[in-house]
Tab-separated table of C-alpha atoms in Angstrom:
chain	number	residue	atom	x	y	z
A	1	MET	CA	43.476	-3.851	63.698
A	2	THR	CA	44.784	-2.523	66.967
A	3	THR	CA	48.346	-3.139	68.134
A	4	GLY	CA	48.556	-5.789	70.826
A	5	VAL	CA	45.095	-7.344	70.427
A	6	ILE	CA	45.097	-10.804	71.971
A	7	VAL	CA	42.543	-13.446	71.033
A	8	LYS	CA	42.062	-16.170	73.660
A	9	GLN	CA	40.095	-19.368	73.533
A	10	ARG	CA	39.870	-22.027	76.270
A	11	PHE	CA	40.317	-25.697	75.365
A	12	GLY	CA	39.392	-27.673	78.491
A	13	ARG	CA	42.201	-27.080	81.005
A	14	VAL	CA	44.438	-25.561	78.337
A	15	ARG	CA	44.424	-21.973	77.119
A	16	ALA	CA	45.755	-21.407	73.586
A	17	VAL	CA	46.755	-17.838	72.872
A	18	LEU	CA	46.871	-16.354	69.388
A	19	THR	CA	48.369	-12.891	69.181
A	20	VAL	CA	47.791	-10.450	66.357
A	21	LEU	CA	51.035	-8.537	65.925
A	22	VAL	CA	51.871	-5.307	64.113
A	23	ALA	CA	55.305	-4.773	62.583
A	24	ALA	CA	55.543	-1.238	63.915
A	25	GLY	CA	55.013	-2.588	67.435
A	26	LEU	CA	56.439	-5.817	68.866
A	27	LEU	CA	58.451	-6.787	65.798
A	28	ALA	CA	60.008	-3.423	64.984
A	29	GLY	CA	63.589	-4.033	63.941
A	30	GLY	CA	63.343	-7.723	64.821
A	31	GLY	CA	63.779	-10.945	62.931
A	32	VAL	CA	63.939	-14.674	63.504
A	33	ALA	CA	66.914	-16.952	63.973
A	34	GLY	CA	68.709	-17.768	60.774
A	35	GLY	CA	68.467	-14.230	59.437
A	36	GLY	CA	65.750	-12.308	57.678
A	37	SER	CA	62.873	-10.458	59.292
A	38	ALA	CA	59.295	-11.548	58.868
A	39	ALA	CA	58.165	-7.992	59.492
A	40	ALA	CA	56.570	-5.848	56.818
A	41	SER	CA	54.495	-2.711	56.766
A	42	GLY	CA	51.011	-3.062	58.258
A	43	ASP	CA	49.631	-6.079	60.059
A	44	VAL	CA	52.014	-9.049	60.116
A	45	LEU	CA	49.557	-11.748	61.207
A	46	ARG	CA	45.774	-11.794	60.832
A	47	THR	CA	43.728	-14.696	62.175
A	48	GLY	CA	40.125	-15.448	61.361
A	49	ARG	CA	37.419	-16.530	63.749
A	50	ALA	CA	37.888	-20.038	65.163
A	51	ALA	CA	35.209	-22.497	64.069
A	52	PRO	CA	34.600	-25.725	66.040
A	53	ALA	CA	35.374	-28.709	63.815
A	54	ALA	CA	34.790	-31.449	66.394
A	55	SER	CA	35.021	-31.843	70.153
A	56	GLY	CA	38.391	-30.345	71.098
A	57	VAL	CA	39.277	-29.404	67.512
A	58	THR	CA	38.977	-25.931	65.966
A	59	TYR	CA	39.746	-24.606	62.507
A	60	ARG	CA	40.632	-21.091	61.371
A	61	GLN	CA	42.186	-19.292	58.441
A	62	PHE	CA	45.013	-16.772	58.697
A	63	SER	CA	47.151	-14.492	56.577
A	64	VAL	CA	50.728	-13.295	57.038
A	65	GLU	CA	52.259	-10.240	55.434
A	66	VAL	CA	55.860	-10.849	54.318
A	67	PRO	CA	58.142	-8.800	52.017
A	68	ARG	CA	57.004	-10.834	48.987
A	69	GLY	CA	53.281	-10.338	49.601
A	70	THR	CA	50.589	-12.183	51.541
A	71	ALA	CA	50.824	-15.825	52.588
A	72	ARG	CA	47.424	-17.322	53.404
A	73	GLY	CA	46.939	-20.521	55.316
A	74	HIS	CA	44.818	-22.844	57.390
A	75	LEU	CA	45.218	-23.898	61.007
A	76	LEU	CA	43.858	-26.748	63.125
A	77	THR	CA	44.160	-26.477	66.910
A	78	VAL	CA	43.806	-29.818	68.694
A	79	ASP	CA	43.251	-30.201	72.437
A	80	LEU	CA	44.884	-33.538	73.300
A	81	ALA	CA	43.707	-33.198	76.911
A	82	ARG	CA	40.059	-33.418	75.817
A	83	PRO	CA	38.627	-36.952	76.322
A	84	GLY	CA	38.112	-38.744	73.020
A	85	VAL	CA	40.580	-36.563	71.082
A	86	SER	CA	43.735	-38.139	69.665
A	87	VAL	CA	46.138	-38.038	66.739
A	88	ASP	CA	47.733	-40.904	64.847
A	89	LEU	CA	49.605	-41.600	61.627
A	90	LEU	CA	47.649	-41.541	58.408
A	91	TYR	CA	49.164	-43.922	55.878
A	92	ALA	CA	48.103	-45.928	52.855
A	93	GLY	CA	48.398	-49.341	54.521
A	94	ALA	CA	52.066	-49.827	53.630
A	95	VAL	CA	55.317	-47.899	53.940
A	96	GLY	CA	55.907	-48.032	50.185
A	97	ALA	CA	52.490	-46.717	49.147
A	98	ARG	CA	50.874	-43.309	48.635
A	99	GLN	CA	47.387	-41.818	48.754
A	100	PRO	CA	45.889	-38.320	49.002
A	101	VAL	CA	45.476	-37.099	52.587
A	102	SER	CA	41.684	-36.962	52.192
A	103	ALA	CA	41.557	-40.631	51.136
A	104	MET	CA	43.739	-41.761	54.059
A	105	ALA	CA	41.689	-39.691	56.513
A	106	ALA	CA	38.430	-41.125	55.179
A	107	ALA	CA	39.724	-44.708	55.323
A	108	GLN	CA	40.871	-44.329	58.939
A	109	GLY	CA	37.916	-42.264	60.176
A	110	ALA	CA	39.856	-39.062	60.924
A	111	VAL	CA	37.949	-35.794	61.266
A	112	ALA	CA	40.926	-33.765	60.016
A	113	GLY	CA	44.566	-34.064	59.042
A	114	VAL	CA	47.612	-32.726	57.244
A	115	ASN	CA	50.287	-34.320	55.092
A	116	GLY	CA	53.405	-35.664	56.804
A	117	ASP	CA	57.028	-36.474	56.027
A	118	PHE	CA	59.170	-35.865	52.934
A	119	PHE	CA	59.494	-38.946	50.722
A	120	ASN	CA	61.152	-40.785	47.843
A	121	ILE	CA	59.104	-39.086	45.141
A	122	THR	CA	61.309	-39.594	42.060
A	123	GLU	CA	64.323	-41.531	40.771
A	124	THR	CA	65.501	-39.507	37.790
A	125	GLN	CA	69.066	-39.940	39.066
A	126	HIS	CA	68.764	-43.745	38.785
A	127	PRO	CA	67.083	-44.549	35.443
A	128	GLY	CA	65.083	-47.755	35.563
A	129	VAL	CA	64.853	-47.772	39.369
A	130	GLU	CA	61.330	-47.556	40.756
A	131	PRO	CA	60.683	-44.790	43.304
A	132	THR	CA	59.228	-46.366	46.413
A	133	GLY	CA	57.082	-43.512	47.736
A	134	ALA	CA	58.430	-44.301	51.221
A	135	SER	CA	59.088	-41.492	53.695
A	136	ASP	CA	62.460	-40.229	54.957
A	137	GLY	CA	62.077	-40.516	58.708
A	138	PRO	CA	60.811	-42.940	61.334
A	139	ALA	CA	57.106	-43.741	61.475
A	140	ILE	CA	54.939	-45.267	64.206
A	141	ALA	CA	51.199	-45.901	63.872
A	142	ALA	CA	48.996	-46.982	66.794
A	143	GLY	CA	52.112	-48.039	68.706
A	144	GLN	CA	53.413	-50.185	65.836
A	145	ARG	CA	56.828	-49.280	64.417
A	146	LEU	CA	56.651	-49.083	60.642
A	147	LYS	CA	60.096	-47.838	59.631
A	148	SER	CA	63.346	-46.212	60.697
A	149	ALA	CA	65.208	-43.222	59.200
A	150	VAL	CA	67.271	-43.141	56.000
A	151	PRO	CA	70.811	-41.686	56.144
A	152	ASP	CA	70.828	-37.880	56.187
A	153	GLY	CA	72.449	-37.680	52.744
A	154	GLN	CA	69.731	-39.847	51.192
A	155	ARG	CA	66.736	-37.774	52.254
A	156	PHE	CA	64.386	-35.830	50.003
A	157	GLY	CA	63.407	-32.279	50.951
A	158	PRO	CA	65.277	-29.052	51.772
A	159	ALA	CA	68.653	-29.137	53.493
A	160	LEU	CA	68.513	-30.060	57.161
A	161	PRO	CA	69.180	-27.213	59.619
A	162	PRO	CA	72.397	-27.589	61.624
A	163	GLY	CA	72.139	-30.125	64.413
A	164	THR	CA	69.077	-31.906	63.039
A	165	THR	CA	68.804	-35.364	61.481
A	166	THR	CA	66.386	-37.642	59.645
A	167	GLU	CA	65.749	-39.325	63.018
A	168	ASP	CA	63.908	-36.228	64.328
A	169	VAL	CA	60.177	-36.763	64.792
A	170	LEU	CA	56.980	-35.426	66.271
A	171	THR	CA	55.507	-37.980	68.680
A	172	VAL	CA	52.513	-38.393	70.936
A	173	GLY	CA	53.240	-40.714	73.831
A	174	VAL	CA	51.157	-43.118	75.851
A	175	ASP	CA	50.606	-40.140	78.195
A	176	ARG	CA	48.694	-38.363	75.355
A	177	ARG	CA	51.227	-35.510	75.263
A	178	ALA	CA	52.982	-34.330	72.098
A	179	ARG	CA	56.735	-33.740	72.005
A	180	LEU	CA	59.721	-33.631	69.681
A	181	ASP	CA	61.979	-36.671	69.882
A	182	ARG	CA	64.690	-38.529	67.983
A	183	LEU	CA	64.124	-42.208	67.152
A	184	SER	CA	67.095	-44.498	66.437
A	185	LEU	CA	66.963	-48.099	65.259
A	186	ARG	CA	68.353	-50.773	67.554
A	187	GLY	CA	68.372	-54.243	66.049
A	188	SER	CA	70.362	-57.282	65.035
A	189	VAL	CA	70.455	-60.299	62.746
A	190	VAL	CA	71.567	-63.366	64.704
A	191	THR	CA	73.044	-66.069	62.459
A	192	PRO	CA	74.925	-69.323	63.178
A	193	ASP	CA	78.150	-67.334	62.675
A	194	GLY	CA	77.286	-64.515	65.076
A	195	ARG	CA	75.332	-61.308	65.492
A	196	LEU	CA	75.159	-58.721	62.697
A	197	PRO	CA	73.914	-55.136	63.213
A	198	LEU	CA	70.582	-54.258	61.632
A	199	ARG	CA	70.937	-50.849	59.955
A	200	GLY	CA	67.468	-50.250	58.570
A	201	LEU	CA	63.781	-51.127	58.860
A	202	ASN	CA	61.602	-50.747	55.748
A	203	LEU	CA	63.893	-48.117	54.173
A	204	TYR	CA	64.173	-46.874	50.598
A	205	ALA	CA	67.901	-46.213	51.242
A	206	LEU	CA	70.198	-48.414	53.331
A	207	PRO	CA	73.463	-47.168	54.864
A	208	VAL	CA	76.516	-48.208	52.853
A	209	GLY	CA	77.684	-51.646	54.010
A	210	GLY	CA	74.465	-52.234	55.936
A	211	ILE	CA	71.685	-54.788	56.256
A	212	GLY	CA	68.025	-53.799	56.305
A	213	ALA	CA	64.880	-55.709	57.230
A	214	TYR	CA	61.667	-55.579	55.185
A	215	THR	CA	58.442	-56.750	56.817
A	216	PRO	CA	54.835	-57.088	55.620
A	217	GLN	CA	54.428	-53.368	56.429
A	218	TRP	CA	56.778	-52.501	53.529
A	219	GLY	CA	54.201	-53.341	50.847
A	220	THR	CA	54.691	-54.572	47.294
A	221	THR	CA	57.060	-51.968	45.850
A	222	SER	CA	60.589	-52.859	44.687
A	223	ARG	CA	63.461	-53.039	47.175
A	224	VAL	CA	66.142	-52.189	44.567
A	225	ARG	CA	66.213	-48.494	45.548
A	226	ALA	CA	67.546	-49.498	48.970
A	227	THR	CA	70.965	-50.202	47.449
A	228	CYS	CA	71.312	-46.963	45.433
A	229	GLY	CA	73.206	-43.802	46.394
A	230	THR	CA	75.493	-43.423	49.390
A	231	ASP	CA	75.172	-42.002	52.899
A	232	THR	CA	76.312	-38.599	51.615
A	233	ASP	CA	75.234	-38.608	47.948
A	234	ARG	CA	71.695	-39.587	47.026
A	235	ALA	CA	72.560	-39.479	43.310
A	236	ALA	CA	75.505	-41.915	43.494
A	237	PRO	CA	75.133	-45.076	41.383
A	238	CYS	CA	73.393	-48.151	42.702
A	239	SER	CA	75.630	-50.731	44.348
A	240	THR	CA	76.617	-53.806	42.344
A	241	ASP	CA	77.442	-55.772	45.501
A	242	THR	CA	74.029	-56.757	46.880
A	243	ALA	CA	72.182	-59.728	48.332
A	244	GLU	CA	68.693	-60.580	49.543
A	245	VAL	CA	67.757	-63.307	52.032
A	246	THR	CA	64.198	-64.353	52.815
A	247	VAL	CA	63.667	-65.588	56.375
A	248	ARG	CA	60.407	-67.406	57.080
A	249	ARG	CA	59.449	-68.504	60.568
A	250	GLY	CA	63.021	-68.131	61.768
A	251	ARG	CA	64.823	-70.025	58.985
A	252	VAL	CA	66.395	-69.056	55.667
A	253	GLU	CA	63.998	-69.791	52.847
A	254	SER	CA	65.973	-68.377	49.912
A	255	VAL	CA	69.111	-66.428	49.004
A	256	ALA	CA	69.387	-64.135	45.963
A	257	ASP	CA	71.995	-61.766	44.523
A	258	THR	CA	69.663	-58.823	43.903
A	259	PRO	CA	66.779	-57.224	45.800
A	260	GLY	CA	63.316	-58.174	44.608
A	261	ARG	CA	59.803	-56.825	44.820
A	262	GLY	CA	56.385	-58.040	45.887
A	263	GLY	CA	54.616	-58.346	49.206
A	264	VAL	CA	56.289	-59.873	52.247
A	265	PRO	CA	54.026	-62.596	53.723
A	266	ALA	CA	53.106	-62.732	57.390
A	267	GLY	CA	55.758	-64.489	59.451
A	268	THR	CA	58.432	-63.496	56.911
A	269	THR	CA	61.275	-60.970	56.925
A	270	VAL	CA	63.307	-60.088	53.848
A	271	LEU	CA	66.901	-59.024	54.535
A	272	VAL	CA	68.645	-56.803	51.991
A	273	GLY	CA	72.372	-56.117	52.196
A	274	ARG	CA	74.854	-53.984	50.303
A	275	GLU	CA	78.676	-54.196	50.223
A	276	GLU	CA	79.827	-55.699	53.545
A	277	GLY	CA	76.245	-56.416	54.531
A	278	ALA	CA	75.708	-58.345	51.296
A	279	GLN	CA	78.873	-60.345	51.859
A	280	GLN	CA	77.637	-61.393	55.296
A	281	LEU	CA	74.203	-62.386	53.966
A	282	ARG	CA	75.719	-64.520	51.196
A	283	LYS	CA	77.262	-66.744	53.870
A	284	LEU	CA	73.784	-67.957	54.846
A	285	SER	CA	72.322	-71.189	53.476
A	286	VAL	CA	68.736	-72.329	53.052
A	287	GLY	CA	67.428	-73.893	56.254
A	288	GLU	CA	69.800	-72.108	58.648
A	289	PRO	CA	68.242	-70.391	61.694
A	290	VAL	CA	68.140	-66.593	61.704
A	291	LEU	CA	66.660	-64.312	64.349
A	292	VAL	CA	65.877	-60.694	63.434
A	293	THR	CA	65.130	-58.147	66.161
A	294	ASP	CA	64.339	-54.448	65.832
A	295	ARG	CA	63.074	-51.547	67.943
A	296	LEU	CA	62.951	-47.764	67.729
A	297	VAL	CA	64.550	-46.049	70.716
A	298	GLY	CA	63.757	-42.442	71.618
A	299	GLN	CA	65.524	-39.907	73.794
A	300	ARG	CA	62.406	-39.241	75.876
A	301	PRO	CA	61.261	-41.537	78.698
A	302	VAL	CA	57.659	-41.861	77.463
A	303	PRO	CA	57.122	-44.500	74.722
A	304	PRO	CA	55.514	-43.026	71.584
A	305	ARG	CA	52.235	-44.369	70.214
A	306	PHE	CA	52.543	-42.175	67.127
A	307	ALA	CA	55.518	-40.682	65.292
A	308	VAL	CA	56.058	-38.841	62.012
A	309	GLY	CA	59.301	-37.486	60.574
A	310	GLY	CA	60.298	-33.944	59.637
A	311	PHE	CA	62.855	-31.461	60.921
A	312	PRO	CA	62.598	-29.148	63.957
A	313	LEU	CA	61.930	-25.420	63.627
A	314	LEU	CA	61.401	-24.451	67.266
A	315	ARG	CA	62.681	-25.848	70.542
A	316	ASP	CA	61.589	-24.431	73.896
A	317	GLY	CA	60.063	-21.389	72.216
A	318	THR	CA	63.194	-20.445	70.257
A	319	PRO	CA	63.738	-20.853	66.488
A	320	LEU	CA	66.697	-23.085	65.687
A	321	PRO	CA	69.854	-21.313	64.529
A	322	GLY	CA	70.705	-21.498	60.851
A	323	LEU	CA	67.169	-21.800	59.473
A	324	ASP	CA	66.964	-20.895	55.796
A	325	SER	CA	65.753	-17.331	55.217
A	326	VAL	CA	65.973	-17.247	51.398
A	327	ALA	CA	63.877	-19.943	49.708
A	328	SER	CA	60.120	-19.436	50.055
A	329	ALA	CA	57.540	-22.138	49.387
A	330	VAL	CA	54.167	-23.488	50.367
A	331	ARG	CA	54.701	-25.126	53.776
A	332	THR	CA	53.149	-27.572	56.236
A	333	ALA	CA	54.111	-27.643	59.913
A	334	ALA	CA	53.093	-29.086	63.276
A	335	GLY	CA	53.537	-27.176	66.537
A	336	ILE	CA	53.248	-28.121	70.197
A	337	GLY	CA	51.929	-25.886	72.981
A	338	GLY	CA	50.167	-26.126	76.327
A	339	ASP	CA	52.879	-28.337	77.858
A	340	GLY	CA	52.287	-30.947	75.160
A	341	HIS	CA	48.487	-30.879	75.383
A	342	VAL	CA	47.873	-28.609	72.360
A	343	LEU	CA	48.821	-29.461	68.788
A	344	TYR	CA	48.818	-26.878	65.981
A	345	LEU	CA	48.594	-28.245	62.426
A	346	LEU	CA	49.205	-25.696	59.677
A	347	ALA	CA	49.219	-25.708	55.893
A	348	LEU	CA	49.694	-22.728	53.591
A	349	ASP	CA	47.438	-22.188	50.630
A	350	GLY	CA	48.921	-22.992	47.239
A	351	THR	CA	46.689	-20.687	45.184
A	352	LYS	CA	48.614	-18.814	42.498
A	353	GLY	CA	49.621	-15.391	43.751
A	354	ASN	CA	49.849	-16.370	47.405
A	355	ALA	CA	53.297	-15.788	48.845
A	356	GLY	CA	55.129	-18.724	50.377
A	357	LEU	CA	57.222	-18.611	53.537
A	358	THR	CA	60.887	-19.257	54.174
A	359	ILE	CA	61.789	-21.794	56.851
A	360	SER	CA	62.777	-18.985	59.227
A	361	GLU	CA	59.463	-17.191	58.626
A	362	LEU	CA	57.616	-20.436	59.267
A	363	ALA	CA	59.396	-20.801	62.611
A	364	TRP	CA	58.424	-17.230	63.483
A	365	LEU	CA	54.799	-17.932	62.550
A	366	MET	CA	54.580	-21.128	64.619
A	367	GLN	CA	56.047	-19.256	67.578
A	368	ARG	CA	53.452	-16.476	67.251
A	369	LEU	CA	50.624	-18.988	67.015
A	370	GLY	CA	51.562	-20.309	70.445
A	371	ALA	CA	53.893	-23.227	69.706
A	372	ARG	CA	56.869	-23.916	71.986
A	373	ASP	CA	58.193	-26.655	69.706
A	374	ALA	CA	57.526	-27.171	66.006
A	375	LEU	CA	58.396	-29.525	63.158
A	376	ASN	CA	58.562	-28.695	59.449
A	377	LEU	CA	56.755	-31.234	57.281
A	378	ASP	CA	56.705	-31.810	53.516
A	379	GLY	CA	55.596	-28.752	51.542
A	380	GLY	CA	55.112	-27.594	47.984
A	381	GLY	CA	52.604	-29.713	46.098
A	382	SER	CA	52.287	-32.049	49.103
A	383	SER	CA	50.897	-29.378	51.462
A	384	THR	CA	47.330	-30.373	52.261
A	385	LEU	CA	44.988	-29.724	55.184
A	386	VAL	CA	41.702	-31.635	55.212
A	387	LEU	CA	38.655	-31.262	57.433
A	388	ARG	CA	35.435	-33.267	57.619
A	389	ASP	CA	32.695	-31.628	55.573
A	390	PRO	CA	29.643	-31.006	57.793
A	391	GLU	CA	27.229	-32.054	55.047
A	392	SER	CA	28.890	-35.050	53.387
A	393	GLY	CA	30.948	-36.150	56.384
A	394	ALA	CA	33.931	-36.701	54.069
A	395	PRO	CA	37.369	-35.210	54.810
A	396	THR	CA	37.816	-32.397	52.275
A	397	PRO	CA	40.834	-30.183	51.484
A	398	ARG	CA	40.520	-26.697	52.968
A	399	ASN	CA	43.631	-25.316	51.303
A	400	HIS	CA	44.303	-25.287	47.580
A	401	PRO	CA	47.227	-27.630	46.782
A	402	SER	CA	49.759	-25.845	44.582
A	403	GLY	CA	49.587	-28.572	41.937
A	404	GLY	CA	45.863	-28.009	41.439
A	405	ALA	CA	44.898	-31.302	43.074
A	406	GLU	CA	45.922	-33.386	46.073
A	407	ARG	CA	49.263	-35.114	45.686
A	408	PRO	CA	49.412	-38.748	46.854
A	409	VAL	CA	51.737	-38.855	49.878
A	410	PRO	CA	53.028	-41.692	52.100
A	411	ASN	CA	51.718	-40.443	55.429
A	412	GLY	CA	50.130	-37.648	57.405
A	413	ILE	CA	48.879	-36.608	60.836
A	414	GLY	CA	45.288	-37.624	61.433
A	415	VAL	CA	43.036	-36.009	64.055
A	416	PHE	CA	40.411	-38.234	65.664
A	417	ALA	CA	37.521	-37.130	67.894
A	418	ARG	CA	34.553	-38.975	69.328
């Protein structure tokens, strides 16, 4: 390859630029924020020919040379400015449920997609407690809020970079533009004795002393995990001071000492409390009126129609400071370019012998692919990129998941095109 070759492709009004870089040229002596250079001898980034996958959606393969070897991956480029093209949350019909990305994409009619947020995958630290499969961060599907964020210390996944939180998300607003945002829960439980703060919506981990609401979107999985661990220690024992109140059509239907399981019927909200929150809930009696309100509030002025959690890698074209430059793994990421009109969805290949990327190398890669902002998503055995097969019409994995088969995950980013 020749130093400085630039490959350009027009997507409607938006031009996405992919640059093939050589270490001896633009990256000589350089590195990315957080330490560690992505440069190696020879070509650093090689991109294959873009293949149209659907109107406004292209697919290509790429490889990256890093000190440990070659990392190979798969990239979707989505033109959100193209009429009929959109993205939305893939999920298994409930917050506390999991399916392979290909199954979720097929069920919702997506032409392509990648896996989404980190999630409550195991409970070895709390024997006998059922893992919920629910994700760490906020989630919005088709404009409907599904859940809020767990406390930072309760999350699954690698350590958060400095200045980031479980409330960080990738969103697409009602203006059809993608952006990074931060979604906080604002809600209350109004009882005859006063107003109590609502600290969680459909969470696998409630803040210590808090009250959380569980709606029909939660699913049938147990709510016991919500009272385990603390805000700073996921492995801390489960609380022994808990309560659960079922509110149906605005009135208390039942009060229990421990969280239960099973589906939440329409018109019903289950309130779970721990410590001080449990003490407040135990004051309620059957038949008393209770009003529960909740909303997710962002820092951007445009309301999101879609949101998925992860942690930021890039902001305004610059890698975040303090990104990990040591641990390498199979990764999934989403990047934003073209003033919010272009979305890059990336998953590395998990085939044995392929090198992984560190978080800092992933930020570098997303920057070189054209992203101004980027979010790291769940990786390892969860990393999956699917694309509709031209013959069968079924969404099919294009990468090789590191576990040998698709891992069931709670959510993903689905690409839709008419």
